Amino acid sequence: MSTNSCEKSVGTEGRPLRVAVIGSGPAGVYAADILTKSEEVRNGGLHVSIDLFDRYPAPYGLIRYGVAPDHPRIKGIVNALHKVLDRGDIRFFGNVDFGTDLSLADLQAHYDAVIFATGAIKDADLNIPGVELEGSFGGADFVSWYDGHPDVPREWPLTAKHVAVIGNGNVALDVARMLSKHAEDLLVTEIPDNVHRGLQASPVTDVHIFGRRGPAQVKFTPLELRELSHSKDVDIVLYPEDFEFDAASDEAIRTNNQIKTMVGTLTNWLVDQDDDVSAVTSTASRRLHLHFLHSPVEIIGTDGKVSGIRFERTELDGTGNARGTGEIIEYPVQAVYRSVGYLGSALADVEFDHVRGVVENDGGRVLDADGAPVPGVYTTGWIKRGPVGLIGHTKGDALETVTHLLRDLAQLPAAVHAEPEAVVDLLDERGVQYTSWDGWLELDAHEKALGAAASSDGGVQRERVKVVPRVDMVTVSRGAAVEV
């Protein structure tokens, strides 16, 4: 039998099918979980052994480093992922960087199949003049900062009183809410201490969110929209001239309950607002402005720093799309946050679509330069289909990928070093300071202890304080104490 195909006994009466999943966010964990619960495994016809790798010392990916800390659904999602990894049938290796610590060839030598679930963490480009100015930021970079990402600077230049956020998706709302919310109200979350200090010193008074189309075309969801109204001492300001609805808008409102709910919420806020918008500005120390029908044209600079932003007013064209009107409006701001989407990053030795920011694939089967499936290599999540959809959509996506993997069992290339300890020996040999699931439990307990200590000092009950430096995360996870 050829050594390039999976031996018949692999995964059945012989050794378990060895699978590596790269990325421990929802996409990776869901894929691993779905594989372990597949009919083939449940009926005893297939045995699997899964290792989950992540470049960060802690698990959960997007949930830990891509969602605002005050998001109400974080705990539920974390609890669900925790239950999967805490069962003990999936090994976790943190602080292992694909392309540096392990190559695709390494993975193929140690596993019968590899699933890439690395997500998307970079900002999509906004190609307008002025994006290079000081004070022009990527929304994803800001998210990484306030979520305590170990590989970004500890400080953030929060010096602007007036801020523009470009985008009408959930991330744009998160960015705007975090900029406008008072730092003390975030202490009940797992916000890192350096982030709390930075936000506490912010002089911001007005945050403006700009969308290119109308209220019926926004990309955020009702829950995220309603969260805006929960911020204390922050007024929401809307503008009647932005509430334009065309035939497509009316149809969307009539047929889509989510859109109907969001438009209803926005309209109610507008109706409840004082007719004189200027009167609203005096009721709170901070204001969050929602603008629609604004297409960004240029970020304006003075002495190399952001001093304003220029938009073209748009109008709906009857189909729900927007077209320019020729009317130009300028807003004086000192910072601009571009939140127009995420883009995936290329992976070593894997064909990549740099325009869409995804791994070349067909239903999760990774393709080579000629468009043929690469045996035993798969992908799922945002790196597979782009940064669209909510976290829950990732389950269906993972199911498609795992279904194809199971259909390909007879063609999978057999790993040469399939023993579970072989990859451990390889990491040890290369001096990789990898972390484990038990290590995460240690770090989890450490962060909760930091929260308890902070609670006793300040009176606010803090569930945890997130550890930011990578070296501290690794040190705690590997069983050593750190100074606090």
XYZ file of C-alpha atoms in Angstrom:
484
model
C 0.000 0.000 0.000
C 1.258 3.490 -0.837
C 2.559 5.551 2.075
C 0.811 8.575 0.544
C -2.688 7.354 1.401
C -4.313 6.768 4.749
C -3.988 3.150 5.788
C -7.322 1.396 6.137
C -6.749 0.805 9.852
C -6.170 4.489 10.639
C -9.066 5.794 12.686
C -10.817 2.406 12.777
C -9.436 -0.712 14.377
C -5.899 0.681 14.293
C -4.549 4.001 15.606
C -6.828 7.047 15.858
C -7.107 9.525 13.023
C -4.723 12.341 13.950
C -6.081 15.853 13.239
C -4.443 19.229 13.900
C -6.642 22.338 14.165
C -4.810 25.662 13.844
C -6.686 28.332 15.770
C -8.590 27.960 19.046
C -11.313 30.525 18.503
C -14.937 29.507 17.927
C -14.195 28.265 14.381
C -11.445 25.906 15.514
C -13.216 24.653 18.635
C -16.474 24.092 16.763
C -14.661 22.092 14.062
C -12.944 19.913 16.663
C -16.184 19.413 18.583
C -18.213 18.552 15.482
C -15.602 16.001 14.440
C -15.653 14.301 17.849
C -19.465 14.175 17.758
C -19.777 12.994 14.151
C -21.853 9.891 13.461
C -18.725 8.023 12.403
C -17.171 8.634 15.825
C -20.347 8.104 17.851
C -21.055 4.707 16.310
C -17.519 3.542 17.027
C -16.486 3.245 13.405
C -13.911 6.024 13.687
C -11.520 7.059 16.445
C -9.984 10.523 16.380
C -7.156 12.266 18.225
C -7.283 16.079 17.910
C -4.676 18.679 18.827
C -5.678 22.353 18.874
C -2.903 24.916 18.297
C -2.964 28.668 18.847
C -0.333 31.378 18.472
C -1.528 32.963 21.721
C -0.868 31.423 25.147
C -4.605 31.462 25.962
C -7.494 29.906 24.022
C -10.707 31.392 22.556
C -9.220 33.595 19.797
C -11.796 36.180 18.689
C -13.736 35.841 21.927
C -10.726 36.889 23.996
C -9.116 39.350 21.575
C -11.802 40.546 19.175
C -15.010 41.251 21.101
C -15.591 44.239 23.366
C -15.242 43.254 27.042
C -18.714 44.590 27.920
C -20.420 42.442 25.307
C -23.266 40.623 27.110
C -22.873 37.321 25.282
C -19.172 36.781 25.910
C -19.654 34.683 29.038
C -22.082 32.309 27.373
C -19.807 31.695 24.403
C -16.724 31.270 26.599
C -18.592 28.795 28.784
C -19.589 26.759 25.731
C -16.032 26.667 24.369
C -14.681 25.874 27.844
C -16.951 22.833 28.137
C -15.629 21.431 24.867
C -11.963 21.853 25.754
C -12.419 20.801 29.366
C -13.669 17.336 28.383
C -10.087 16.182 27.966
C -10.423 14.577 24.525
C -8.910 17.575 22.671
C -5.384 18.706 23.520
C -4.573 22.417 23.552
C -1.148 23.803 22.602
C -0.934 27.568 23.087
C 1.925 29.937 22.259
C 2.711 27.927 19.126
C 2.983 30.032 15.982
C 2.228 28.330 12.671
C 4.862 29.276 10.124
C 7.475 29.882 12.822
C 7.322 27.082 15.373
C 5.619 24.565 13.093
C 5.474 24.428 9.304
C 2.862 22.822 7.081
C 5.352 20.018 6.399
C 5.724 19.465 10.153
C 1.973 19.202 10.550
C 1.597 16.866 7.600
C 4.302 14.622 9.054
C 2.512 14.381 12.412
C -1.167 14.474 11.406
C -3.401 12.816 8.848
C -5.421 16.017 8.410
C -4.943 19.710 9.166
C -7.739 22.290 9.579
C -6.816 25.987 9.436
C -9.121 28.186 11.537
C -6.919 31.248 11.987
C -9.627 33.873 11.512
C -9.100 37.466 10.370
C -7.473 40.104 12.561
C -6.272 42.843 10.179
C -8.232 45.913 9.137
C -9.580 45.999 5.604
C -8.215 48.932 3.637
C -10.056 52.237 3.262
C -8.532 53.836 0.192
C -9.077 57.556 0.681
C -6.537 60.363 1.053
C -5.305 61.022 4.571
C -5.438 57.503 6.006
C -1.721 57.777 6.806
C -2.141 60.821 9.063
C -1.336 60.694 12.754
C -4.633 60.096 14.501
C -5.995 57.801 11.776
C -6.395 54.309 13.243
C -7.582 50.883 12.208
C -10.572 49.777 14.242
C -9.175 46.236 14.541
C -5.962 47.606 16.033
C -7.951 49.508 18.650
C -9.968 46.371 19.456
C -6.719 44.461 19.970
C -5.509 47.170 22.351
C -8.598 47.341 24.549
C -8.862 43.537 24.585
C -5.316 43.197 25.920
C -3.762 41.525 22.877
C -0.234 40.447 23.894
C 1.401 41.611 20.657
C 0.250 45.241 20.489
C 1.583 48.307 22.360
C 0.352 48.810 25.925
C -0.557 52.466 25.384
C -3.007 54.099 22.987
C -3.051 57.808 22.033
C -6.456 58.827 23.392
C -6.084 62.597 23.048
C -9.014 63.535 20.781
C -12.152 65.312 21.978
C -14.042 64.667 18.736
C -13.744 61.292 17.029
C -15.097 59.778 13.798
C -15.761 56.043 13.411
C -16.297 54.928 9.814
C -18.432 51.823 9.416
C -21.888 50.469 10.170
C -21.110 46.990 11.465
C -20.934 45.514 14.952
C -17.223 46.236 15.300
C -17.807 49.913 14.502
C -20.427 50.013 17.249
C -18.033 48.304 19.671
C -15.277 50.797 18.870
C -17.592 53.787 19.251
C -19.106 52.474 22.472
C -15.692 51.793 24.026
C -14.489 55.279 23.045
C -17.540 57.014 24.486
C -18.182 54.880 27.565
C -16.821 56.035 30.906
C -13.884 53.910 32.037
C -15.305 53.302 35.516
C -18.302 51.539 33.991
C -15.920 48.991 32.409
C -14.373 47.857 35.688
C -16.981 45.116 36.014
C -15.528 43.525 32.857
C -12.132 41.849 32.411
C -10.602 45.059 31.039
C -6.813 45.165 31.596
C -5.511 47.816 33.984
C -3.515 49.644 31.305
C -6.646 49.950 29.153
C -8.681 51.279 32.070
C -6.034 53.920 32.767
C -5.934 54.974 29.130
C -9.695 55.286 28.754
C -9.971 57.063 32.113
C -7.661 59.820 30.892
C -9.461 60.273 27.558
C -10.816 63.821 26.992
C -13.400 62.639 24.427
C -16.756 64.410 24.374
C -18.226 63.425 20.986
C -17.974 60.206 18.968
C -19.527 60.135 15.490
C -20.407 56.896 13.655
C -20.778 57.236 9.880
C -22.468 54.836 7.459
C -22.634 55.103 3.680
C -26.232 53.931 3.332
C -29.444 54.401 5.309
C -30.824 53.054 8.598
C -32.371 50.030 6.867
C -29.020 48.963 5.392
C -26.896 48.881 8.545
C -24.850 45.727 9.188
C -25.051 45.620 12.952
C -27.576 43.577 14.910
C -30.377 44.604 17.328
C -28.542 43.523 20.468
C -25.421 45.514 19.607
C -27.537 48.549 18.700
C -29.449 48.452 21.985
C -26.162 48.238 23.900
C -25.457 51.833 22.859
C -28.289 53.074 25.039
C -26.914 51.300 28.129
C -23.902 53.595 28.515
C -24.278 55.952 31.466
C -23.890 59.709 30.940
C -23.719 59.248 27.152
C -26.437 60.741 24.936
C -27.302 59.248 21.548
C -27.822 61.891 18.862
C -29.528 61.251 15.509
C -30.342 63.500 12.567
C -33.751 63.567 10.797
C -32.215 64.207 7.359
C -30.437 60.843 7.580
C -33.668 58.863 7.811
C -34.271 58.153 4.149
C -36.048 55.004 2.995
C -36.393 53.823 -0.609
C -38.483 50.978 -2.025
C -35.854 48.402 -1.136
C -35.720 49.746 2.427
C -39.485 49.484 2.801
C -39.409 45.916 1.520
C -36.575 44.978 3.872
C -38.430 46.456 6.849
C -41.577 44.558 5.859
C -39.925 41.173 5.323
C -36.966 41.109 7.728
C -37.750 41.185 11.445
C -34.174 42.078 12.389
C -34.153 45.125 10.128
C -37.641 46.065 11.283
C -36.478 45.932 14.906
C -33.374 48.049 14.289
C -35.182 50.673 12.232
C -37.881 50.800 14.904
C -35.270 51.311 17.628
C -33.507 54.074 15.699
C -36.786 55.776 14.801
C -37.990 55.685 18.402
C -34.715 57.250 19.551
C -35.156 59.982 16.940
C -38.754 60.669 17.986
C -37.820 60.792 21.669
C -34.981 63.192 20.933
C -35.519 66.902 21.496
C -36.394 68.705 18.257
C -33.408 70.959 18.865
C -30.415 68.636 18.620
C -28.240 71.228 20.321
C -30.356 70.852 23.448
C -29.381 67.184 23.647
C -25.716 68.085 23.919
C -26.185 69.567 27.367
C -27.786 66.528 29.027
C -24.661 64.317 29.257
C -20.917 64.790 29.371
C -20.462 62.668 26.249
C -22.427 62.195 23.042
C -22.591 59.356 20.529
C -23.764 60.591 17.115
C -25.183 58.200 14.500
C -24.931 59.478 10.931
C -26.236 57.749 7.801
C -25.899 58.541 4.082
C -22.262 59.663 4.439
C -19.526 58.337 2.149
C -15.954 59.159 3.288
C -13.957 61.191 0.785
C -10.857 62.406 2.618
C -9.294 62.582 6.057
C -8.075 66.144 6.525
C -4.757 66.872 8.188
C -2.971 69.806 9.750
C 0.765 69.523 10.413
C 0.555 65.783 9.717
C -2.244 65.168 12.225
C -5.943 64.501 11.720
C -7.955 67.722 11.999
C -11.158 66.767 10.206
C -12.921 64.413 7.840
C -14.787 65.112 4.611
C -17.835 63.176 3.386
C -20.045 63.213 0.332
C -23.727 63.037 1.153
C -25.380 60.044 -0.480
C -28.925 59.067 -1.335
C -30.582 55.700 -1.804
C -31.173 54.675 -5.410
C -34.310 52.574 -4.964
C -32.461 49.265 -4.672
C -30.983 49.871 -1.226
C -27.645 50.987 -2.653
C -26.306 54.524 -2.289
C -25.118 57.060 -4.851
C -23.346 60.352 -4.371
C -25.223 63.634 -4.413
C -22.219 65.915 -4.879
C -22.833 67.634 -1.549
C -19.682 67.725 0.591
C -19.735 67.982 4.382
C -16.784 68.379 6.728
C -16.567 67.535 10.413
C -13.801 68.783 12.705
C -12.352 65.711 14.459
C -8.948 64.879 15.892
C -9.081 61.115 15.363
C -10.576 58.732 12.797
C -11.162 55.019 13.356
C -11.589 52.980 10.182
C -13.898 50.053 10.881
C -14.936 48.882 7.433
C -14.196 45.191 7.914
C -11.509 42.640 8.654
C -9.080 40.883 6.347
C -7.410 37.519 6.821
C -3.636 37.057 6.769
C -1.749 34.736 4.435
C -0.467 31.423 5.806
C 2.925 29.949 4.962
C 2.855 27.354 2.143
C -0.905 27.737 1.633
C -2.486 29.335 -1.457
C -4.117 32.627 -0.498
C -6.552 35.078 -2.088
C -5.063 38.426 -1.047
C -8.035 40.425 -2.337
C -10.645 38.551 -0.298
C -8.245 37.700 2.517
C -9.086 33.986 2.522
C -7.339 30.670 1.978
C -8.111 29.300 -1.474
C -10.645 26.537 -0.861
C -13.666 24.691 -2.142
C -16.160 24.105 0.653
C -13.315 23.929 3.162
C -10.965 21.783 1.062
C -7.791 23.839 0.627
C -6.731 24.191 -3.011
C -3.268 24.308 -4.570
C -2.041 26.772 -7.208
C -3.740 24.714 -9.924
C -7.065 24.667 -8.137
C -6.854 21.044 -7.041
C -7.576 19.987 -3.435
C -4.496 19.549 -1.248
C -4.894 16.094 0.337
C -5.541 16.296 4.062
C -5.607 20.123 4.336
C -8.812 22.018 5.186
C -10.009 25.383 6.443
C -12.979 26.840 8.301
C -14.247 30.129 9.735
C -13.358 33.618 8.543
C -10.085 32.506 6.950
C -12.238 30.206 4.799
C -15.152 32.464 3.825
C -14.195 35.987 4.861
C -15.251 38.039 7.912
C -19.001 37.809 7.445
C -21.751 36.502 9.673
C -22.067 36.128 13.407
C -20.188 33.695 15.637
C -23.081 31.226 15.508
C -22.743 30.960 11.723
C -19.327 29.399 12.270
C -20.941 26.126 13.373
C -22.555 25.505 10.008
C -19.337 26.478 8.305
C -17.345 24.002 10.417
C -19.898 21.275 9.704
C -19.344 21.678 5.966
C -15.580 21.402 6.354
C -15.713 18.394 8.692
C -18.210 16.653 6.399
C -15.750 16.952 3.520
C -12.893 15.728 5.707
C -14.891 12.618 6.647
C -15.758 11.963 3.006
C -12.045 12.102 2.186
C -10.941 9.565 4.815
C -9.811 6.955 2.313
C -7.617 9.506 0.502
C -5.968 11.180 3.487
C -2.154 10.954 3.529
C -1.022 8.951 6.546
C 1.130 10.762 9.092
C 4.677 9.426 9.400
C 4.984 10.419 13.077
C 1.479 9.734 14.316
C 2.285 9.068 17.969
C 0.646 11.772 20.137
C 3.943 12.467 21.923
C 5.871 12.958 18.683
C 4.697 16.554 18.232
C 5.407 17.259 21.912
C 8.959 16.017 21.431
C 9.302 18.222 18.349
C 8.160 21.350 20.210
C 10.467 20.535 23.127
C 13.366 19.973 20.767
C 12.780 23.413 19.214
C 12.491 25.099 22.601
C 8.900 26.229 22.089
C 7.404 27.405 25.389
C 3.975 25.981 24.621
C 1.075 26.200 27.042
C -1.575 23.575 27.784
C -5.210 23.398 28.827
C -4.150 22.852 32.419
C -1.958 25.916 31.971
C -4.954 27.929 30.817
C -6.849 26.866 33.933
C -3.928 28.214 35.975
C -3.962 31.511 34.073
C -7.746 31.684 34.338
C -7.538 31.307 38.123
C -4.710 33.874 38.255
C -6.754 36.483 36.360
C -9.740 35.889 38.629
C -7.482 36.320 41.666
C -6.282 39.636 40.270
C -9.913 40.676 39.885
C -10.722 39.703 43.461
C -7.748 41.694 44.756
C -8.755 44.742 42.716
C -12.325 44.456 43.973
C -11.251 44.575 47.600
C -9.237 47.736 46.918
C -11.718 49.759 44.884
C -15.147 48.587 45.946
C -16.202 47.582 42.399
C -16.648 43.835 42.018
C -14.209 42.767 39.312
C -14.581 39.225 38.004
C -11.064 39.175 36.580
C -8.235 41.372 35.344
C -6.843 40.176 32.041
C -3.080 39.546 31.923
C -1.589 41.298 28.900
C 2.178 40.591 28.577
C 2.800 37.361 26.688
C 5.731 36.445 28.916
C 3.536 36.668 32.022
C 0.812 34.601 30.398
C 3.320 31.891 29.503
C 5.004 32.013 32.894
C 1.756 31.564 34.815
C 0.488 28.912 32.408
C 3.677 26.893 32.765
C 3.452 26.852 36.545
C 5.716 29.675 37.714
C 4.681 32.664 39.813
C 4.849 36.229 38.536
C 5.053 39.439 40.493
C 1.779 41.357 40.643
